[in-house]
Coordinates of N, CA and C in Angstrom, one line a residue:
M15 N 15.3 -191.5 18.1 CA 15.9 -190.8 16.9 C 15.0 -189.6 16.6
K16 N 13.7 -189.7 16.6 CA 12.8 -188.6 16.3 C 13.1 -187.4 17.2
A17 N 13.3 -187.7 18.5 CA 13.6 -186.6 19.4 C 14.8 -185.9 19.1
K18 N 15.9 -186.6 18.7 CA 17.2 -186.0 18.3 C 17.0 -185.2 17.1
V19 N 16.3 -185.7 16.1 CA 16.0 -184.9 14.8 C 15.3 -183.6 15.2
R20 N 14.2 -183.7 16.0 CA 13.4 -182.6 16.4 C 14.3 -181.6 17.1
Q21 N 15.3 -182.1 18.0 CA 16.2 -181.2 18.7 C 17.1 -180.5 17.7
L22 N 17.6 -181.2 16.7 CA 18.4 -180.6 15.6 C 17.6 -179.5 14.8
E23 N 16.4 -179.8 14.6 CA 15.5 -178.8 13.9 C 15.3 -177.6 14.8
E24 N 15.0 -177.8 16.0 CA 14.7 -176.6 16.9 C 16.0 -175.8 17.2
S25 N 17.1 -176.4 17.2 CA 18.4 -175.7 17.4 C 18.9 -175.0 16.2
G26 N 18.3 -175.3 15.0 CA 18.7 -174.6 13.8 C 19.8 -175.4 13.0
V27 N 20.2 -176.6 13.5 CA 21.2 -177.3 12.8 C 20.6 -177.9 11.5
I28 N 19.3 -178.3 11.6 CA 18.5 -178.7 10.4 C 17.7 -177.5 10.1
E29 N 18.0 -176.8 9.0 CA 17.3 -175.6 8.6 C 16.0 -175.9 7.7
G30 N 15.9 -177.1 7.2 CA 14.8 -177.4 6.4 C 15.0 -178.7 5.6
Y31 N 14.0 -179.0 4.8 CA 14.0 -180.2 4.0 C 13.8 -179.8 2.6
H32 N 14.4 -180.5 1.6 CA 14.4 -180.0 0.2 C 14.2 -181.2 -0.7
A33 N 13.6 -180.9 -1.8 CA 13.5 -181.9 -2.9 C 14.7 -181.9 -3.7
R34 N 15.2 -183.1 -4.1 CA 16.3 -183.3 -5.0 C 15.8 -183.6 -6.3
L35 N 15.9 -182.7 -7.3 CA 15.4 -182.8 -8.6 C 16.4 -183.5 -9.6
S36 N 15.9 -184.3 -10.5 CA 16.7 -184.9 -11.5 C 17.0 -184.0 -12.6
R37 N 18.2 -183.6 -12.7 CA 18.6 -182.7 -13.9 C 18.3 -183.4 -15.2
H38 N 18.5 -184.7 -15.2 CA 18.3 -185.4 -16.5 C 16.8 -185.4 -16.9
K39 N 16.0 -185.6 -16.0 CA 14.5 -185.6 -16.3 C 14.0 -184.2 -16.6
L40 N 14.6 -183.2 -16.1 CA 14.3 -181.8 -16.3 C 15.0 -181.3 -17.6
C41 N 15.7 -182.2 -18.3 CA 16.4 -181.8 -19.5 C 17.5 -180.8 -19.3
Y42 N 18.2 -180.8 -18.2 CA 19.4 -180.0 -18.0 C 20.6 -181.0 -18.1
G43 N 21.1 -181.1 -19.4 CA 22.2 -182.1 -19.6 C 23.6 -181.6 -19.4
V44 N 23.7 -180.3 -19.3 CA 25.1 -179.7 -19.1 C 25.2 -178.9 -17.8
T45 N 26.3 -179.3 -17.1 CA 26.7 -178.6 -15.9 C 28.0 -177.9 -16.1
G46 N 28.2 -176.7 -15.7 CA 29.5 -176.1 -15.8 C 29.8 -175.1 -14.7
F47 N 31.1 -174.8 -14.6 CA 31.6 -173.9 -13.6 C 32.1 -172.6 -14.3
V48 N 31.8 -171.5 -13.8 CA 32.2 -170.2 -14.5 C 33.0 -169.4 -13.4
H49 N 34.3 -169.2 -13.7 CA 35.1 -168.3 -12.8 C 34.9 -166.9 -13.3
L50 N 34.7 -166.0 -12.4 CA 34.6 -164.6 -12.8 C 35.6 -163.7 -12.1
Q51 N 36.2 -162.8 -12.8 CA 37.0 -161.7 -12.2 C 36.2 -160.4 -12.4
M52 N 36.1 -159.7 -11.4 CA 35.4 -158.4 -11.5 C 36.3 -157.3 -11.8
S53 N 35.7 -156.3 -12.5 CA 36.5 -155.1 -12.9 C 36.4 -154.0 -11.8
N54 N 35.4 -154.2 -10.9 CA 35.1 -153.2 -9.9 C 34.7 -153.9 -8.7
H55 N 35.4 -153.5 -7.5 CA 35.0 -154.2 -6.3 C 34.3 -153.2 -5.3
M56 N 33.7 -152.2 -5.9 CA 32.9 -151.3 -5.0 C 31.7 -152.1 -4.5
P57 N 31.3 -151.8 -3.3 CA 30.2 -152.5 -2.6 C 28.9 -152.5 -3.5
D58 N 28.5 -151.3 -4.1 CA 27.3 -151.3 -4.8 C 27.3 -152.1 -6.1
V59 N 28.5 -152.2 -6.7 CA 28.7 -153.1 -7.9 C 28.6 -154.5 -7.5
M60 N 29.3 -154.9 -6.5 CA 29.3 -156.3 -6.0 C 27.8 -156.7 -5.6
A61 N 27.1 -155.8 -4.9 CA 25.8 -156.1 -4.5 C 24.8 -156.3 -5.7
A62 N 25.0 -155.4 -6.7 CA 24.2 -155.5 -7.9 C 24.5 -156.8 -8.6
F63 N 25.8 -157.2 -8.7 CA 26.1 -158.5 -9.4 C 25.5 -159.6 -8.6
E64 N 25.6 -159.7 -7.3 CA 25.1 -160.8 -6.5 C 23.6 -160.9 -6.6
R65 N 22.9 -159.8 -6.6 CA 21.5 -159.8 -6.7 C 21.0 -160.3 -8.1
E66 N 21.7 -159.9 -9.1 CA 21.3 -160.4 -10.5 C 21.8 -161.8 -10.8
V67 N 22.9 -162.3 -10.3 CA 23.4 -163.6 -10.6 C 22.5 -164.7 -9.9
V68 N 22.0 -164.4 -8.7 CA 21.2 -165.4 -8.0 C 19.8 -165.4 -8.6
A69 N 19.4 -164.4 -9.4 CA 18.1 -164.4 -10.0 C 18.1 -165.2 -11.3
L70 N 19.3 -165.6 -11.8 CA 19.3 -166.4 -13.0 C 18.9 -167.8 -12.7
P71 N 17.8 -168.3 -13.4 CA 17.3 -169.7 -13.0 C 18.3 -170.8 -13.3
E72 N 19.3 -170.6 -14.1 CA 20.3 -171.6 -14.4 C 21.4 -171.7 -13.4
V73 N 21.5 -170.7 -12.5 CA 22.6 -170.7 -11.5 C 22.2 -171.5 -10.3
L74 N 23.0 -172.5 -10.0 CA 22.7 -173.3 -8.8 C 23.4 -172.8 -7.6
A75 N 24.6 -172.2 -7.8 CA 25.4 -171.7 -6.6 C 26.3 -170.6 -7.2
C76 N 26.6 -169.7 -6.3 CA 27.6 -168.6 -6.6 C 28.5 -168.4 -5.3
H77 N 29.8 -168.6 -5.5 CA 30.7 -168.5 -4.3 C 31.6 -167.3 -4.5
N78 N 31.8 -166.5 -3.5 CA 32.9 -165.5 -3.5 C 34.2 -166.1 -3.1
L79 N 35.2 -165.9 -3.9 CA 36.5 -166.6 -3.7 C 37.6 -165.6 -3.4
S80 N 38.7 -166.1 -2.9 CA 40.0 -165.4 -2.8 C 40.8 -165.8 -3.9
G81 N 41.8 -165.0 -4.3 CA 42.7 -165.4 -5.4 C 42.4 -164.6 -6.7
H82 N 42.8 -165.1 -7.8 CA 42.7 -164.4 -9.1 C 41.2 -164.2 -9.4
Y83 N 40.4 -165.2 -9.3 CA 39.0 -165.0 -9.6 C 38.2 -164.6 -8.4
D84 N 37.1 -163.8 -8.6 CA 36.3 -163.3 -7.5 C 35.1 -164.1 -7.2
Y85 N 34.6 -164.8 -8.2 CA 33.4 -165.7 -8.0 C 33.5 -167.0 -8.8
L86 N 32.9 -168.0 -8.3 CA 32.7 -169.3 -8.9 C 31.2 -169.6 -9.0
I87 N 30.7 -169.7 -10.2 CA 29.3 -170.0 -10.4 C 29.2 -171.4 -10.9
E88 N 28.2 -172.1 -10.3 CA 27.8 -173.5 -10.8 C 26.5 -173.2 -11.5
A89 N 26.4 -173.7 -12.8 CA 25.2 -173.4 -13.6 C 24.9 -174.7 -14.4
I90 N 23.6 -174.7 -14.8 CA 23.1 -175.8 -15.6 C 22.4 -175.3 -16.9
A91 N 22.4 -176.1 -17.9 CA 21.7 -175.7 -19.1 C 21.2 -177.0 -19.9
P92 N 20.3 -176.9 -20.8 CA 19.8 -178.1 -21.5 C 20.9 -178.7 -22.4
D93 N 21.7 -177.8 -23.0 CA 22.7 -178.3 -24.0 C 23.9 -177.3 -24.0
L94 N 24.9 -177.6 -24.8 CA 26.1 -176.7 -24.8 C 25.8 -175.4 -25.4
E95 N 24.9 -175.4 -26.4 CA 24.6 -174.1 -27.1 C 23.9 -173.2 -26.0
S96 N 23.0 -173.7 -25.3 CA 22.3 -172.9 -24.2 C 23.3 -172.5 -23.1
F97 N 24.2 -173.3 -22.8 CA 25.2 -173.0 -21.8 C 26.1 -171.8 -22.3
S98 N 26.5 -171.9 -23.5 CA 27.3 -170.9 -24.2 C 26.5 -169.6 -24.2
Q99 N 25.2 -169.6 -24.5 CA 24.4 -168.4 -24.5 C 24.3 -167.8 -23.1
L100 N 24.1 -168.7 -22.1 CA 24.1 -168.2 -20.7 C 25.4 -167.4 -20.4
V101 N 26.5 -168.0 -20.7 CA 27.8 -167.4 -20.4 C 28.0 -166.1 -21.2
R102 N 27.9 -166.2 -22.5 CA 28.2 -165.1 -23.4 C 27.2 -163.9 -23.3
V103 N 25.9 -164.2 -23.0 CA 24.9 -163.1 -23.0 C 24.6 -162.7 -21.6
K104 N 24.1 -163.7 -20.8 CA 23.6 -163.3 -19.5 C 24.7 -163.0 -18.5
I105 N 25.6 -163.9 -18.3 CA 26.6 -163.7 -17.3 C 27.6 -162.6 -17.7
R106 N 28.0 -162.6 -18.9 CA 28.9 -161.5 -19.3 C 28.3 -160.1 -19.1
S107 N 27.0 -160.0 -19.2 CA 26.4 -158.7 -19.1 C 26.1 -158.3 -17.6
L108 N 26.4 -159.1 -16.7 CA 26.2 -158.8 -15.3 C 27.1 -157.6 -14.8
P109 N 26.7 -156.8 -13.9 CA 27.5 -155.7 -13.4 C 28.9 -156.1 -13.0
G110 N 29.9 -155.4 -13.5 CA 31.2 -155.5 -13.0 C 32.1 -156.7 -13.5
V111 N 31.5 -157.5 -14.4 CA 32.2 -158.7 -14.9 C 33.3 -158.2 -15.9
K112 N 34.6 -158.7 -15.6 CA 35.7 -158.3 -16.4 C 36.2 -159.5 -17.2
E113 N 36.4 -160.6 -16.5 CA 37.0 -161.8 -17.1 C 36.2 -163.1 -16.8
I114 N 36.1 -164.0 -17.7 CA 35.4 -165.2 -17.5 C 36.2 -166.4 -18.0
S115 N 36.2 -167.4 -17.2 CA 36.8 -168.7 -17.5 C 35.8 -169.8 -17.2
T116 N 35.5 -170.7 -18.2 CA 34.4 -171.7 -18.0 C 35.0 -173.1 -18.2
Q117 N 34.5 -174.0 -17.3 CA 34.7 -175.4 -17.4 C 33.4 -176.1 -17.5
I118 N 33.3 -177.1 -18.4 CA 32.2 -177.9 -18.6 C 32.4 -179.3 -17.8
V119 N 31.4 -179.7 -17.1 CA 31.6 -181.0 -16.3 C 31.3 -182.2 -17.2
H120 N 32.2 -183.1 -17.2 CA 32.0 -184.4 -18.0 C 31.1 -185.3 -17.2
W121 N 31.4 -185.5 -15.9 CA 30.6 -186.3 -15.0 C 31.0 -185.8 -13.6
G122 N 30.2 -186.1 -12.6 CA 30.4 -185.7 -11.2 C 30.1 -186.8 -10.2
L123 N 30.7 -186.6 -9.1 CA 30.5 -187.5 -7.9 C 29.8 -186.7 -6.9
E124 N 28.9 -187.2 -6.2 CA 28.2 -186.5 -5.1 C 28.9 -186.8 -3.8
G125 N 29.1 -185.7 -3.1 CA 29.7 -185.8 -1.7 C 28.6 -186.0 -0.7
R126 N 29.0 -185.6 0.5 CA 28.1 -185.7 1.7 C 27.0 -184.6 1.7
W127 N 27.3 -183.5 1.0 CA 26.4 -182.4 1.0 C 26.0 -182.1 -0.4
M128 N 24.8 -181.7 -0.6 CA 24.3 -181.2 -1.9 C 23.9 -179.7 -1.6
Q129 N 24.3 -178.8 -2.4 CA 24.0 -177.4 -2.2 C 23.1 -176.9 -3.3
W130 N 22.1 -176.2 -3.0 CA 21.2 -175.6 -4.0 C 20.9 -174.2 -3.4
R131 N 21.6 -173.2 -4.0 CA 21.4 -171.8 -3.6 C 21.6 -171.6 -2.2
G132 N 22.7 -172.2 -1.6 CA 23.1 -172.0 -0.3 C 22.4 -172.8 0.8
S133 N 21.4 -173.7 0.4 CA 20.8 -174.5 1.4 C 21.3 -175.9 1.3
F134 N 21.8 -176.5 2.4 CA 22.4 -177.8 2.4 C 21.4 -178.8 2.6
V135 N 21.5 -179.9 1.8 CA 20.6 -181.1 2.0 C 21.4 -182.1 2.8
L136 N 20.9 -182.6 3.9 CA 21.6 -183.6 4.7 C 21.5 -185.0 4.1
T137 N 22.5 -185.7 4.1 CA 22.5 -187.1 3.8 C 22.3 -187.9 5.0
E138 N 22.0 -189.2 4.8 CA 21.9 -190.1 6.0 C 23.1 -190.1 6.9
A139 N 24.3 -190.1 6.2 CA 25.5 -190.1 7.0 C 25.7 -188.8 7.8
S140 N 25.3 -187.7 7.3 CA 25.5 -186.4 8.0 C 24.5 -186.3 9.2
I141 N 23.3 -186.9 9.0 CA 22.3 -186.9 10.1 C 22.8 -187.8 11.2
A142 N 23.3 -189.0 10.8 CA 23.8 -189.9 11.8 C 24.9 -189.3 12.6
W143 N 25.8 -188.6 11.9 CA 27.0 -187.9 12.6 C 26.5 -186.9 13.5
A144 N 25.5 -186.0 13.1 CA 25.0 -185.0 13.9 C 24.3 -185.5 15.2
M145 N 23.7 -186.7 15.1 CA 23.0 -187.2 16.2 C 23.9 -187.8 17.2
D146 N 25.2 -188.2 16.8 CA 26.1 -188.8 17.7 C 27.2 -187.8 18.2
N147 N 27.1 -186.5 17.9 CA 28.2 -185.6 18.2 C 27.6 -184.4 19.0
E148 N 28.5 -183.7 19.7 CA 28.1 -182.6 20.5 C 28.0 -181.3 19.6
E149 N 27.3 -180.4 20.1 CA 27.2 -179.1 19.4 C 28.5 -178.4 19.3
G150 N 28.8 -177.8 18.2 CA 30.1 -177.1 18.0 C 31.1 -177.9 17.3
Q151 N 30.9 -179.2 17.1 CA 31.8 -180.0 16.3 C 31.5 -179.8 14.8
K152 N 32.5 -179.8 14.0 CA 32.3 -179.4 12.6 C 32.1 -180.7 11.7
W153 N 31.2 -180.5 10.7 CA 31.0 -181.6 9.7 C 31.7 -181.1 8.4
P154 N 32.4 -181.9 7.7 CA 32.5 -183.3 7.9 C 33.6 -183.7 8.8
P155 N 33.5 -184.8 9.5 CA 34.6 -185.2 10.4 C 35.9 -185.4 9.7
M156 N 37.0 -185.1 10.2 CA 38.3 -185.3 9.6 C 38.9 -186.6 9.9

C-alpha cells in the first residue's frame, strides 16, 4: 500500500496533505454561500476580483460559474453579524461586483472531498479507489 501511495504522490495524483481544522473550535459558527453577478467581464476586472477575493481570510472557496451568476463564494464567519459585514462591506466592494445573493447554511453533510482554496483532501474511500483503478479514470465513480 505504501508503494502505491508513493506512486500516486510521484505522479501528481496526490498533491499534498492538509490539516482539517475545526470551524467550531476556531469560533467560525456561520457558513454561507454568496452568489455574485459581475457588472464587467473584462479580463483585468475579473483578475482583480479573483486576486482580492482569495485574499479574504473568510473565503474558503470561489468558483466561476455559468448561468445568471458569475461566481459562487463559500465563506465563514464567527456569527451572523460578522457574515453580514463580510458581504456588505468586503465582498460588495470587490472590483466589478454588481449583484449579490446570499444563503446561510443551517447544517451540512461532508462528501468524499473537502476543498480548501482549491486543494482537495483525500478521504480513505478516495485513496482506496485510486489504488484500485487505472490512471485516467475519474473520481468519484458513477
